[in-house]
Amino acid sequence: MTDRAVGIDAIEIWTGKCKLDLAETFAPEKGDDPEKYTKGLGLRASSFPDTYEDIVTMAANAAKSLLDREGLAPTDVGRIDVATESAFDNSKPVSTYVAGCLEQVYEGDFRHANKGERKFACVSGTQSVDDAYNWIRAGRNRGRAALVIATDTALYARGDPGEATQGAGAVAMLVDEDPSIVSLSTDQGIGSMDETDFLKPQQQFPSVDGKRSVKVYLARMREALEDYESVSGRVGVEDFRFAPFHTPFPGMVRKAAVLAYRHVTRGTELEEALAPEIGRQPREDAFDDREAFETAMRDYVDALSETSRYREWYEATIEPTIDIGRQVGNWYTGSVHLARASALLSALRNDEDLVGEELLVGSYGSGAQAEIHSETVREGWREGVAAIDLQERLGARYDLSFDEYERIHDTHNHDVESDVEPFTQPANEFVHAGWGRMNERQYEYVE
Ligand code: CAA
């Protein structure tokens, strides 16, 4: 057992090397108003993997950047956990492929590292961080760190409404004692129910009930917040500097944020301060029926979202978390971890002093489960976050035409035979190089 702080010591992010501009390229082909994407969903572009990229290359490339930067050898890592909902193998975990890639370029191996793969839709990235946290707290790590990687190619079938929210990328995190970036709270809230909103029963692209998935996200997040409050005490609006949430698209977070704000201000001085402008929150016992109460609550939430007090809180606490998400779309398991990085990068740009500040982190996975915990920003956050090499990679993405997007989608569709030339030139990275005798994927490092 250790009593020392445990959390995220280093982060690296790898984006798919192509991008689809939703307003300029996707909307005109769909006959849609570009503002449906930029304002409604809140997205500018999606990241896509080039022909030689997949969940393994993105994960291994993020991990290699992180290990190189931290000066770590394979023997410093006691655990490799990969979270994904885009796995291509029902038995052999993606973490073994990632370890195999890394062993091509490092001295030594990961022979004594415990490897696994976590599945619960997008929340499994956070569950993997949780597993690493528990392993270290239990004292089973023998001084070694855990490498946790959330990697996904979030593709939908062509024509599915979810096509607008696609994305591809990996977030690698080193979880360790006395972490440089954030330590994790032991307090944790869960909201979990058997739901049929988004699933992939032995199929590559998801079956999605989009409208229902939005409702389920909100319901489970609310339960997780209430569960978190039951152990940590009531959450206040000013308690957290940022609130990174799972971001399938920024418009989803916009819906969740105002409901969370309403929940935490109920019965507080803030509710009273807002009352002259928008009234007090409706109480169910003041209504004859549930429908009337729900209508009054919807009206209250709409009015709340327009108040300057709420707008200022949203701009400061939420907007910085969705900055990167707007540019890359949904990264499923990596999404909430990208939201955390997005907020910290924005604080770095603004030269903020964040040491000791708290983050409220809300993860979500369809099917469905939400998890909420808090994190405390650590002394070394500034150096740790400044080292994340993302802006350049985002800027260097190849801008796909619609025709090229269709070809890239086919390339990554397991049911389509396609032979498409890459759009970018790989350099200093792992690539998918072919198939082995047992139909396993093979990878090589390209200088
Ligand atoms: N100007 C401004 N806004 C516009 C607009 C315009 N011209 N046209 C439309 N909009 C708005 C709409 O009003 C809507 O906003 P509100 O929901 O606030 O009303 C928004 O843009 C989207 O428009 P639609 O609802 O018409 O879009 P859609 O029906 O084509 O699809 C979706 C939306 C259901 C979310 C779809 O993208 C989808 O199925 N996505 C995949 C599922 C998903 O991401 N669910 C999220 C919760 S589940 C989860 O989080 C797990 C996960 O990662 C998948």
Tab-separated table of N, CA and C and ligand atoms in Angstrom, residues 32-43 85 121-122 154 156 160-165 197-198 206 208-218 246-249 251-252 254-255 330-333 335 364-367, ligand 1:
chain	number	residue	atom	x	y	z
A	32	ASP	N	-26.132	20.365	-46.301
A	32	ASP	CA	-26.450	20.927	-44.978
A	32	ASP	C	-25.901	22.342	-44.844
A	33	ASP	N	-26.533	23.109	-43.948
A	33	ASP	CA	-25.994	24.407	-43.558
A	33	ASP	C	-24.716	24.143	-42.735
A	34	PRO	N	-23.564	24.745	-43.109
A	34	PRO	CA	-22.327	24.506	-42.344
A	34	PRO	C	-22.487	24.783	-40.851
A	35	GLU	N	-23.414	25.683	-40.507
A	35	GLU	CA	-23.563	26.016	-39.076
A	35	GLU	C	-24.154	24.870	-38.265
A	36	LYS	N	-24.779	23.895	-38.932
A	36	LYS	CA	-25.213	22.703	-38.188
A	36	LYS	C	-23.987	22.072	-37.506
A	37	TYR	N	-22.860	22.103	-38.209
A	37	TYR	CA	-21.638	21.481	-37.679
A	37	TYR	C	-20.910	22.436	-36.735
A	38	THR	N	-20.658	23.670	-37.217
A	38	THR	CA	-19.825	24.585	-36.421
A	38	THR	C	-20.557	25.100	-35.185
A	39	LYS	N	-21.885	25.388	-35.335
A	39	LYS	CA	-22.627	25.926	-34.175
A	39	LYS	C	-23.407	24.818	-33.464
A	40	GLY	N	-24.188	24.032	-34.212
A	40	GLY	CA	-25.047	23.016	-33.583
A	40	GLY	C	-24.222	21.951	-32.867
A	41	LEU	N	-23.400	21.212	-33.636
A	41	LEU	CA	-22.568	20.164	-33.021
A	41	LEU	C	-21.304	20.752	-32.386
A	42	GLY	N	-20.904	21.942	-32.868
A	42	GLY	CA	-19.721	22.610	-32.295
A	42	GLY	C	-18.409	22.084	-32.847
A	43	LEU	N	-18.441	21.489	-34.048
A	43	LEU	CA	-17.235	20.864	-34.610
A	43	LEU	C	-16.768	21.581	-35.867
A	85	GLU	N	-12.473	0.938	-28.367
A	85	GLU	CA	-13.690	0.272	-28.832
A	85	GLU	C	-13.585	0.010	-30.328
A	121	ALA	N	-17.057	0.861	-23.930
A	121	ALA	CA	-17.191	2.037	-24.801
A	121	ALA	C	-16.175	3.107	-24.383
A	122	CYS	N	-16.588	4.384	-24.400
A	122	CYS	CA	-15.605	5.461	-24.204
A	122	CYS	C	-15.113	5.580	-22.765
A	154	ALA	N	-12.787	6.271	-34.566
A	154	ALA	CA	-14.233	6.396	-34.334
A	154	ALA	C	-14.926	6.651	-35.669
A	156	TYR	N	-18.123	5.802	-38.368
A	156	TYR	CA	-19.524	5.379	-38.450
A	156	TYR	C	-19.791	4.928	-39.888
A	160	ASP	N	-24.749	7.428	-41.789
A	160	ASP	CA	-25.259	7.445	-40.411
A	160	ASP	C	-25.138	8.876	-39.874
A	161	PRO	N	-26.120	9.349	-39.083
A	161	PRO	CA	-25.986	10.710	-38.527
A	161	PRO	C	-24.688	10.905	-37.738
A	162	GLY	N	-24.161	9.812	-37.189
A	162	GLY	CA	-22.902	9.905	-36.428
A	162	GLY	C	-21.700	10.224	-37.298
A	163	GLU	N	-21.862	10.110	-38.639
A	163	GLU	CA	-20.740	10.369	-39.555
A	163	GLU	C	-20.136	11.763	-39.321
A	164	ALA	N	-20.972	12.682	-38.846
A	164	ALA	CA	-20.502	14.053	-38.606
A	164	ALA	C	-19.591	14.141	-37.395
A	165	THR	N	-19.596	13.106	-36.564
A	165	THR	CA	-18.859	13.204	-35.289
A	165	THR	C	-17.672	12.243	-35.248
A	197	ASP	N	-28.198	2.039	-26.523
A	197	ASP	CA	-28.176	3.340	-27.209
A	197	ASP	C	-27.105	3.378	-28.303
A	198	PHE	N	-26.029	2.622	-28.103
A	198	PHE	CA	-24.883	2.635	-29.027
A	198	PHE	C	-24.141	1.336	-28.772
A	206	PRO	N	-20.844	1.232	-35.456
A	206	PRO	CA	-21.861	1.105	-34.414
A	206	PRO	C	-23.293	1.209	-34.923
A	208	VAL	N	-26.508	2.947	-33.759
A	208	VAL	CA	-26.670	4.084	-32.842
A	208	VAL	C	-28.104	4.598	-32.859
A	209	ASP	N	-28.656	4.780	-31.674
A	209	ASP	CA	-29.893	5.553	-31.537
A	209	ASP	C	-29.430	6.905	-30.984
A	210	GLY	N	-29.098	7.824	-31.923
A	210	GLY	CA	-28.413	9.065	-31.562
A	210	GLY	C	-29.154	9.897	-30.533
A	211	LYS	N	-30.463	10.093	-30.761
A	211	LYS	CA	-31.220	10.962	-29.841
A	211	LYS	C	-31.274	10.339	-28.442
A	212	ARG	N	-31.469	9.012	-28.419
A	212	ARG	CA	-31.506	8.343	-27.119
A	212	ARG	C	-30.130	8.408	-26.443
A	213	SER	N	-29.065	8.293	-27.238
A	213	SER	CA	-27.718	8.293	-26.651
A	213	SER	C	-27.454	9.613	-25.918
A	214	VAL	N	-28.007	10.693	-26.455
A	214	VAL	CA	-27.825	12.003	-25.802
A	214	VAL	C	-28.526	12.009	-24.443
A	215	LYS	N	-29.747	11.472	-24.413
A	215	LYS	CA	-30.510	11.428	-23.136
A	215	LYS	C	-29.805	10.548	-22.109
A	216	VAL	N	-29.284	9.393	-22.590
A	216	VAL	CA	-28.639	8.449	-21.665
A	216	VAL	C	-27.355	9.066	-21.095
A	217	TYR	N	-26.602	9.770	-21.947
A	217	TYR	CA	-25.388	10.474	-21.481
A	217	TYR	C	-25.761	11.391	-20.321
A	218	LEU	N	-26.808	12.193	-20.508
A	218	LEU	CA	-27.173	13.177	-19.480
A	218	LEU	C	-27.646	12.484	-18.198
A	246	HIS	N	-16.379	13.931	-21.163
A	246	HIS	CA	-16.369	13.182	-22.428
A	246	HIS	C	-17.053	14.038	-23.497
A	247	THR	N	-16.385	14.164	-24.647
A	247	THR	CA	-16.856	15.111	-25.678
A	247	THR	C	-17.083	14.406	-27.013
A	248	PRO	N	-18.215	13.708	-27.185
A	248	PRO	CA	-18.473	13.096	-28.491
A	248	PRO	C	-18.585	14.177	-29.568
A	249	PHE	N	-19.082	15.346	-29.152
A	249	PHE	CA	-19.091	16.573	-29.942
A	249	PHE	C	-19.347	17.688	-28.934
A	251	GLY	N	-21.249	20.178	-28.677
A	251	GLY	CA	-22.650	20.495	-28.359
A	251	GLY	C	-23.198	19.608	-27.252
A	252	MET	N	-22.688	18.392	-27.136
A	252	MET	CA	-23.132	17.464	-26.077
A	252	MET	C	-22.696	18.004	-24.710
A	254	ARG	N	-22.099	21.099	-24.074
A	254	ARG	CA	-22.900	22.312	-23.810
A	254	ARG	C	-24.212	21.934	-23.106
A	255	LYS	N	-24.831	20.846	-23.564
A	255	LYS	CA	-26.092	20.412	-22.933
A	255	LYS	C	-25.836	19.947	-21.496
A	330	ASN	N	-14.687	13.060	-32.377
A	330	ASN	CA	-14.774	12.129	-31.247
A	330	ASN	C	-13.614	11.133	-31.282
A	331	TRP	N	-12.891	11.025	-30.200
A	331	TRP	CA	-11.828	10.008	-30.100
A	331	TRP	C	-12.254	8.918	-29.123
A	332	TYR	N	-13.543	8.768	-28.893
A	332	TYR	CA	-14.088	7.736	-28.012
A	332	TYR	C	-13.309	7.652	-26.680
A	333	THR	N	-12.503	6.575	-26.488
A	333	THR	CA	-11.845	6.359	-25.187
A	333	THR	C	-10.881	7.492	-24.819
A	335	SER	N	-11.352	10.684	-25.597
A	335	SER	CA	-12.010	11.994	-25.649
A	335	SER	C	-11.886	12.810	-24.351
A	364	TYR	N	-17.661	9.107	-19.836
A	364	TYR	CA	-18.920	8.435	-20.185
A	364	TYR	C	-18.685	7.385	-21.254
A	365	GLY	N	-19.365	6.274	-21.129
A	365	GLY	CA	-19.342	5.250	-22.169
A	365	GLY	C	-20.761	4.783	-22.437
A	366	SER	N	-21.098	4.616	-23.706
A	366	SER	CA	-22.437	4.141	-24.065
A	366	SER	C	-22.636	2.740	-23.520
A	367	GLY	N	-23.880	2.422	-23.329
A	367	GLY	CA	-24.213	1.051	-22.951
A	367	GLY	C	-24.687	0.779	-21.528
B	1	CAA	N1	-27.410	26.253	-37.292
B	1	CAA	C1	-27.199	26.021	-35.954
B	1	CAA	N2	-27.519	24.852	-35.339
B	1	CAA	C2	-28.064	23.865	-36.086
B	1	CAA	C3	-28.320	24.035	-37.476
B	1	CAA	C4	-27.971	25.291	-38.061
B	1	CAA	N3	-28.163	25.531	-39.359
B	1	CAA	N4	-28.874	22.899	-37.937
B	1	CAA	C5	-28.967	22.043	-36.893
B	1	CAA	N5	-28.479	22.635	-35.783
B	1	CAA	C6	-28.378	22.051	-34.434
B	1	CAA	C7	-29.586	21.281	-34.006
B	1	CAA	O1	-30.592	22.119	-33.473
B	1	CAA	C8	-28.975	20.350	-32.972
B	1	CAA	O2	-28.758	21.056	-31.775
B	1	CAA	P1	-29.637	20.711	-30.469
B	1	CAA	O3	-29.467	19.249	-30.192
B	1	CAA	O4	-29.049	21.567	-29.402
B	1	CAA	O5	-31.037	21.042	-30.830
B	1	CAA	C9	-27.587	20.068	-33.537
B	1	CAA	O6	-27.328	21.104	-34.477
B	1	CAA	C10	-27.481	18.744	-34.269
B	1	CAA	O7	-28.499	18.689	-35.236
B	1	CAA	P2	-29.422	17.395	-35.350
B	1	CAA	O8	-29.897	16.950	-34.004
B	1	CAA	O9	-30.426	17.641	-36.398
B	1	CAA	O10	-28.312	16.381	-35.883
B	1	CAA	P3	-28.479	14.895	-36.320
B	1	CAA	O11	-29.825	14.372	-36.035
B	1	CAA	O12	-27.992	14.793	-37.719
B	1	CAA	O13	-27.454	14.116	-35.392
B	1	CAA	C11	-26.555	13.227	-33.375
B	1	CAA	C12	-27.005	14.493	-34.096
B	1	CAA	C13	-27.784	12.393	-33.009
B	1	CAA	C14	-25.810	13.612	-32.109
B	1	CAA	C15	-25.631	12.408	-34.318
B	1	CAA	O14	-24.497	13.147	-34.667
B	1	CAA	C16	-25.203	11.076	-33.739
B	1	CAA	O15	-25.925	10.080	-33.796
B	1	CAA	N6	-23.962	11.022	-33.189
B	1	CAA	C17	-23.388	9.773	-32.654
B	1	CAA	C18	-23.892	9.474	-31.262
B	1	CAA	C19	-23.365	10.449	-30.249
B	1	CAA	O16	-22.314	11.054	-30.399
B	1	CAA	N7	-24.092	10.565	-29.119
B	1	CAA	C20	-23.637	11.393	-28.015
B	1	CAA	C21	-23.982	10.768	-26.690
B	1	CAA	S1	-23.359	9.084	-26.653
B	1	CAA	C22	-21.688	9.239	-26.298
B	1	CAA	O17	-21.245	10.263	-25.877
B	1	CAA	C23	-20.798	8.058	-26.553
B	1	CAA	C24	-20.022	8.293	-27.800
B	1	CAA	O18	-18.929	8.817	-27.745
B	1	CAA	C25	-20.579	7.887	-29.082
